[in-house]
mmCIF file of C-alpha atoms in Angstrom:
data_model
loop_
_atom_site.group_PDB
_atom_site.id
_atom_site.type_symbol
_atom_site.label_atom_id
_atom_site.label_comp_id
_atom_site.label_asym_id
_atom_site.label_seq_id
_atom_site.Cartn_x
_atom_site.Cartn_y
_atom_site.Cartn_z
ATOM 1 C CA MET A 1 0.006 -0.020 -0.007
ATOM 2 C CA SER A 2 1.100 3.588 -0.599
ATOM 3 C CA HIS A 3 2.207 5.804 2.213
ATOM 4 C CA HIS A 4 -0.611 8.341 1.739
ATOM 5 C CA LYS A 5 -4.321 7.864 1.738
ATOM 6 C CA LEU A 6 -5.661 7.345 -1.774
ATOM 7 C CA SER A 7 -8.403 9.614 -3.068
ATOM 8 C CA TYR A 8 -9.971 6.604 -4.755
ATOM 9 C CA GLU A 9 -10.334 2.918 -4.258
ATOM 10 C CA ALA A 10 -10.831 1.629 -7.797
ATOM 11 C CA VAL A 11 -10.215 2.518 -11.415
ATOM 12 C CA LEU A 12 -12.613 1.405 -14.140
ATOM 13 C CA PHE A 13 -11.172 1.511 -17.699
ATOM 14 C CA ASP A 14 -12.791 1.517 -21.115
ATOM 15 C CA LEU A 15 -10.882 -0.815 -23.454
ATOM 16 C CA ASP A 16 -10.821 0.321 -27.036
ATOM 17 C CA GLY A 17 -9.109 3.685 -27.491
ATOM 18 C CA THR A 18 -8.115 3.758 -23.797
ATOM 19 C CA LEU A 19 -6.032 0.656 -22.960
ATOM 20 C CA LEU A 20 -5.726 -0.843 -26.482
ATOM 21 C CA ASP A 21 -5.376 0.722 -29.873
ATOM 22 C CA THR A 22 -7.774 -1.578 -31.723
ATOM 23 C CA LEU A 23 -8.672 0.775 -34.538
ATOM 24 C CA ALA A 24 -6.788 -0.885 -37.375
ATOM 25 C CA ASP A 25 -8.077 -4.441 -36.647
ATOM 26 C CA LEU A 26 -11.696 -3.215 -36.209
ATOM 27 C CA GLY A 27 -11.509 -1.086 -39.377
ATOM 28 C CA GLU A 28 -9.916 -3.882 -41.449
ATOM 29 C CA SER A 29 -12.466 -6.406 -40.275
ATOM 30 C CA VAL A 30 -15.306 -4.217 -41.468
ATOM 31 C CA ASN A 31 -13.583 -3.298 -44.706
ATOM 32 C CA ARG A 32 -13.069 -6.911 -45.615
ATOM 33 C CA VAL A 33 -16.762 -7.553 -45.109
ATOM 34 C CA LEU A 34 -17.742 -4.465 -47.088
ATOM 35 C CA GLU A 35 -15.446 -5.469 -49.961
ATOM 36 C CA SER A 36 -16.681 -9.021 -50.007
ATOM 37 C CA LEU A 37 -20.281 -7.692 -50.262
ATOM 38 C CA GLY A 38 -19.266 -5.436 -53.146
ATOM 39 C CA PHE A 39 -19.095 -2.120 -51.283
ATOM 40 C CA SER A 40 -16.120 0.267 -50.870
ATOM 41 C CA GLY A 41 -14.197 0.193 -47.623
ATOM 42 C CA HIS A 42 -13.488 3.301 -45.514
ATOM 43 C CA SER A 43 -10.230 4.833 -44.317
ATOM 44 C CA ILE A 44 -9.047 3.303 -41.034
ATOM 45 C CA ASP A 45 -8.942 6.727 -39.418
ATOM 46 C CA SER A 46 -12.678 7.296 -40.152
ATOM 47 C CA TYR A 47 -13.479 4.260 -37.946
ATOM 48 C CA ARG A 48 -12.660 6.290 -34.808
ATOM 49 C CA PHE A 49 -16.155 7.776 -35.127
ATOM 50 C CA ARG A 50 -17.873 4.488 -36.000
ATOM 51 C CA VAL A 51 -16.621 2.395 -33.067
ATOM 52 C CA GLY A 52 -17.554 2.644 -29.405
ATOM 53 C CA ASN A 53 -21.306 1.959 -29.313
ATOM 54 C CA GLY A 54 -21.060 -1.806 -29.839
ATOM 55 C CA VAL A 55 -20.613 -3.980 -32.871
ATOM 56 C CA ARG A 56 -24.133 -3.594 -34.247
ATOM 57 C CA LYS A 57 -23.721 0.220 -34.450
ATOM 58 C CA LEU A 58 -20.291 -0.226 -36.027
ATOM 59 C CA VAL A 59 -21.658 -2.351 -38.810
ATOM 60 C CA GLU A 60 -24.755 -0.173 -39.329
ATOM 61 C CA ARG A 61 -22.638 3.014 -39.557
ATOM 62 C CA SER A 62 -20.256 1.384 -42.051
ATOM 63 C CA LEU A 63 -22.749 -0.088 -44.488
ATOM 64 C CA PRO A 64 -24.203 2.253 -47.197
ATOM 65 C CA PRO A 65 -27.425 3.707 -45.663
ATOM 66 C CA ASP A 66 -29.521 2.324 -48.496
ATOM 67 C CA ARG A 67 -28.147 -1.212 -48.124
ATOM 68 C CA GLN A 68 -29.058 -2.060 -44.587
ATOM 69 C CA GLU A 69 -30.887 -5.161 -45.758
ATOM 70 C CA VAL A 70 -27.557 -7.040 -45.717
ATOM 71 C CA PHE A 71 -27.008 -5.926 -42.080
ATOM 72 C CA GLU A 72 -27.392 -9.279 -40.294
ATOM 73 C CA GLN A 73 -25.120 -11.006 -42.890
ATOM 74 C CA ALA A 74 -22.559 -8.332 -42.567
ATOM 75 C CA LEU A 75 -22.678 -8.472 -38.762
ATOM 76 C CA THR A 76 -22.087 -12.215 -38.735
ATOM 77 C CA MET A 77 -19.199 -11.881 -41.151
ATOM 78 C CA GLN A 78 -17.567 -9.081 -39.203
ATOM 79 C CA LYS A 79 -17.787 -10.978 -35.932
ATOM 80 C CA GLU A 80 -16.138 -14.036 -37.511
ATOM 81 C CA HIS A 81 -13.380 -12.047 -39.180
ATOM 82 C CA TYR A 82 -12.644 -9.933 -36.138
ATOM 83 C CA ARG A 83 -12.470 -12.945 -33.818
ATOM 84 C CA ARG A 84 -9.799 -14.417 -36.029
ATOM 85 C CA PHE A 85 -7.782 -11.301 -36.625
ATOM 86 C CA CYS A 86 -8.345 -9.084 -33.570
ATOM 87 C CA THR A 87 -4.705 -9.180 -32.394
ATOM 88 C CA VAL A 88 -2.877 -8.451 -35.718
ATOM 89 C CA HIS A 89 -2.293 -4.719 -35.257
ATOM 90 C CA THR A 90 -3.835 -4.147 -31.832
ATOM 91 C CA ARG A 91 -1.373 -3.017 -29.156
ATOM 92 C CA PRO A 92 -1.531 -1.477 -25.652
ATOM 93 C CA TYR A 93 -0.964 2.269 -25.800
ATOM 94 C CA PRO A 94 2.501 3.447 -24.654
ATOM 95 C CA GLY A 95 2.819 3.339 -20.866
ATOM 96 C CA VAL A 96 -0.380 1.458 -20.253
ATOM 97 C CA ILE A 97 1.194 -1.717 -18.885
ATOM 98 C CA GLU A 98 3.401 0.393 -16.514
ATOM 99 C CA ILE A 99 0.515 2.460 -15.270
ATOM 100 C CA LEU A 100 -1.503 -0.682 -14.495
ATOM 101 C CA LYS A 101 1.382 -1.997 -12.419
ATOM 102 C CA SER A 102 1.681 1.295 -10.555
ATOM 103 C CA LEU A 103 -2.050 1.575 -9.846
ATOM 104 C CA LYS A 104 -2.129 -2.081 -8.643
ATOM 105 C CA ALA A 105 0.937 -1.451 -6.400
ATOM 106 C CA SER A 106 -0.860 1.593 -4.915
ATOM 107 C CA GLY A 107 -3.586 -0.784 -3.623
ATOM 108 C CA LEU A 108 -6.297 0.237 -6.150
ATOM 109 C CA LYS A 109 -8.754 -2.247 -7.565
ATOM 110 C CA LEU A 110 -8.840 -2.358 -11.396
ATOM 111 C CA ALA A 111 -11.686 -3.268 -13.799
ATOM 112 C CA VAL A 112 -12.609 -2.989 -17.463
ATOM 113 C CA LEU A 113 -15.977 -2.106 -18.997
ATOM 114 C CA SER A 114 -16.343 -2.292 -22.745
ATOM 115 C CA ASN A 115 -19.191 -2.250 -25.272
ATOM 116 C CA LYS A 116 -17.338 -5.061 -27.099
ATOM 117 C CA PRO A 117 -18.890 -8.494 -26.809
ATOM 118 C CA HIS A 118 -18.026 -9.926 -23.371
ATOM 119 C CA ASP A 119 -16.044 -12.994 -24.654
ATOM 120 C CA LEU A 120 -13.923 -10.813 -26.921
ATOM 121 C CA THR A 121 -13.340 -8.266 -24.152
ATOM 122 C CA CYS A 122 -12.070 -11.019 -21.807
ATOM 123 C CA TYR A 123 -9.950 -12.506 -24.540
ATOM 124 C CA LEU A 124 -8.207 -9.256 -25.455
ATOM 125 C CA VAL A 125 -7.609 -8.219 -21.840
ATOM 126 C CA ASP A 126 -6.128 -11.642 -21.034
ATOM 127 C CA TYR A 127 -4.054 -11.657 -24.254
ATOM 128 C CA TYR A 128 -2.475 -8.197 -23.618
ATOM 129 C CA PHE A 129 -2.742 -7.710 -19.890
ATOM 130 C CA GLY A 130 -3.124 -11.279 -18.511
ATOM 131 C CA ASP A 131 -0.784 -10.801 -15.620
ATOM 132 C CA GLN A 132 -1.787 -7.198 -14.778
ATOM 133 C CA GLY A 133 -4.341 -8.331 -12.264
ATOM 134 C CA PHE A 134 -7.686 -6.878 -13.258
ATOM 135 C CA ASP A 135 -10.209 -7.635 -10.548
ATOM 136 C CA LEU A 136 -13.150 -7.680 -12.986
ATOM 137 C CA VAL A 137 -13.548 -7.557 -16.748
ATOM 138 C CA CYS A 138 -16.928 -6.868 -18.242
ATOM 139 C CA GLY A 139 -17.935 -6.642 -21.911
ATOM 140 C CA HIS A 140 -21.322 -6.377 -23.441
ATOM 141 C CA GLN A 141 -23.662 -9.286 -22.694
ATOM 142 C CA ASP A 142 -27.103 -9.928 -24.210
ATOM 143 C CA GLY A 143 -29.906 -8.378 -22.240
ATOM 144 C CA ARG A 144 -27.590 -5.754 -20.689
ATOM 145 C CA ALA A 145 -27.711 -2.107 -21.774
ATOM 146 C CA LEU A 146 -24.602 -0.670 -23.475
ATOM 147 C CA LYS A 147 -22.735 2.302 -22.131
ATOM 148 C CA PRO A 148 -23.679 5.135 -21.495
ATOM 149 C CA ASP A 149 -26.265 3.314 -19.413
ATOM 150 C CA PRO A 150 -24.678 3.181 -15.948
ATOM 151 C CA GLY A 151 -26.031 -0.308 -15.089
ATOM 152 C CA SER A 152 -22.892 -2.311 -15.785
ATOM 153 C CA ALA A 153 -20.584 0.286 -14.204
ATOM 154 C CA LEU A 154 -22.712 0.246 -11.017
ATOM 155 C CA GLY A 155 -22.707 -3.578 -11.133
ATOM 156 C CA ILE A 156 -18.919 -3.546 -11.224
ATOM 157 C CA ALA A 157 -18.730 -1.107 -8.246
ATOM 158 C CA ALA A 158 -21.035 -3.388 -6.261
ATOM 159 C CA ALA A 159 -19.038 -6.445 -7.192
ATOM 160 C CA LEU A 160 -15.796 -4.778 -6.076
ATOM 161 C CA GLY A 161 -17.405 -3.510 -2.908
ATOM 162 C CA VAL A 162 -16.507 0.063 -3.735
ATOM 163 C CA ARG A 163 -18.801 3.118 -3.561
ATOM 164 C CA PRO A 164 -19.181 4.619 -7.061
ATOM 165 C CA ASP A 165 -17.966 8.035 -5.874
ATOM 166 C CA ARG A 166 -14.698 6.391 -4.795
ATOM 167 C CA MET A 167 -14.153 5.104 -8.351
ATOM 168 C CA VAL A 168 -12.490 6.720 -11.341
ATOM 169 C CA PHE A 169 -13.839 5.968 -14.813
ATOM 170 C CA VAL A 170 -11.165 6.349 -17.490
ATOM 171 C CA GLY A 171 -12.147 6.527 -21.175
ATOM 172 C CA ASP A 172 -11.602 8.200 -24.517
ATOM 173 C CA SER A 173 -15.138 9.248 -25.519
ATOM 174 C CA ALA A 174 -18.037 11.371 -24.393
ATOM 175 C CA MET A 175 -19.976 8.168 -23.932
ATOM 176 C CA ASP A 176 -17.489 7.037 -21.310
ATOM 177 C CA MET A 177 -17.702 10.399 -19.524
ATOM 178 C CA GLU A 178 -21.501 10.234 -19.603
ATOM 179 C CA THR A 179 -21.412 6.669 -18.187
ATOM 180 C CA ALA A 180 -19.191 7.874 -15.365
ATOM 181 C CA LEU A 181 -21.439 10.764 -14.518
ATOM 182 C CA ALA A 182 -24.558 8.654 -14.687
ATOM 183 C CA ALA A 183 -22.939 6.201 -12.292
ATOM 184 C CA GLU A 184 -21.640 9.077 -10.065
ATOM 185 C CA MET A 185 -18.045 8.033 -10.745
ATOM 186 C CA VAL A 186 -15.204 10.487 -11.434
ATOM 187 C CA PRO A 187 -14.802 10.898 -15.194
ATOM 188 C CA ILE A 188 -11.204 11.140 -16.567
ATOM 189 C CA GLY A 189 -10.676 11.502 -20.324
ATOM 190 C CA VAL A 190 -7.578 10.301 -22.181
ATOM 191 C CA LEU A 191 -6.420 12.324 -25.146
ATOM 192 C CA TRP A 192 -4.572 9.480 -26.913
ATOM 193 C CA GLY A 193 -7.694 7.596 -27.906
ATOM 194 C CA PHE A 194 -10.172 7.656 -30.783
ATOM 195 C CA ARG A 195 -12.127 10.863 -30.024
ATOM 196 C CA PRO A 196 -11.038 14.542 -29.920
ATOM 197 C CA LYS A 197 -10.506 16.616 -26.728
ATOM 198 C CA ASN A 198 -13.566 18.840 -27.278
ATOM 199 C CA GLU A 199 -15.774 15.726 -27.234
ATOM 200 C CA LEU A 200 -14.416 14.689 -23.825
ATOM 201 C CA ILE A 201 -14.920 18.196 -22.432
ATOM 202 C CA LYS A 202 -18.493 18.293 -23.710
ATOM 203 C CA GLY A 203 -19.069 14.843 -22.253
ATOM 204 C CA GLY A 204 -18.223 16.121 -18.810
ATOM 205 C CA ALA A 205 -14.580 14.996 -18.171
ATOM 206 C CA ALA A 206 -13.412 16.197 -14.771
ATOM 207 C CA ARG A 207 -9.725 15.813 -15.744
ATOM 208 C CA LEU A 208 -7.929 15.213 -19.055
ATOM 209 C CA ALA A 209 -4.750 13.113 -19.395
ATOM 210 C CA ALA A 210 -2.434 13.657 -22.360
ATOM 211 C CA ASN A 211 -0.385 10.530 -21.587
ATOM 212 C CA CYS A 212 -0.042 7.725 -19.028
ATOM 213 C CA GLU A 213 2.181 9.784 -16.715
ATOM 214 C CA ASP A 214 -0.561 12.437 -16.565
ATOM 215 C CA LEU A 215 -3.174 9.798 -15.980
ATOM 216 C CA LEU A 216 -1.250 8.417 -13.033
ATOM 217 C CA LYS A 217 -1.036 11.874 -11.507
ATOM 218 C CA CYS A 218 -4.720 12.488 -12.031
ATOM 219 C CA ILE A 219 -5.598 9.274 -10.182
ATOM 220 C CA LEU A 220 -2.960 9.207 -7.443
ATOM 221 C CA SER A 221 -2.740 12.963 -6.651
ATOM 222 C CA THR A 222 -4.677 13.617 -3.451
#
């Protein structure tokens, strides 16, 4: 345990755009599907505004608006492709592994909440951070509301035995900040992710972190 009293007891992280740079693998999986259905793909960079609200929204936003009749087929194809190739380009952001070690060493509980399907969320966290000691990892499960609904975040707080106002929620989108506020957690926005700074500010970020060193200060400074 650290020598000073921590301001918080737990840190809840978003996954895509916060811990892992998954953009290229996500974008490529959708582009392969679009091309095989006879449509044009999109630039990888443009996917930063298509991801985040779950896989159904990702596919819907990527298909031509007038060709949504192939949606279910495209969704199935994307899920199959992404499962097979989700670790090709994906990497932890610089400093993430070190910050997780520091937070853990400070006595904080760590958890992940993603709108990715639950099995894939668990797989990716285990693949890249297996020994980093997350206390709880939660992806989207059928019948559960996606972020920004606070239900899953509050469920994690309860499971960890931590009051929501003693938890930090770290993410890279307005949706993450809105989830944090709805759950009465402290919203911290990271600037290295998929969405721009002004979106995080509009979403209600209490603090902004430009890099992992910054983030560590935001969380550990009393």
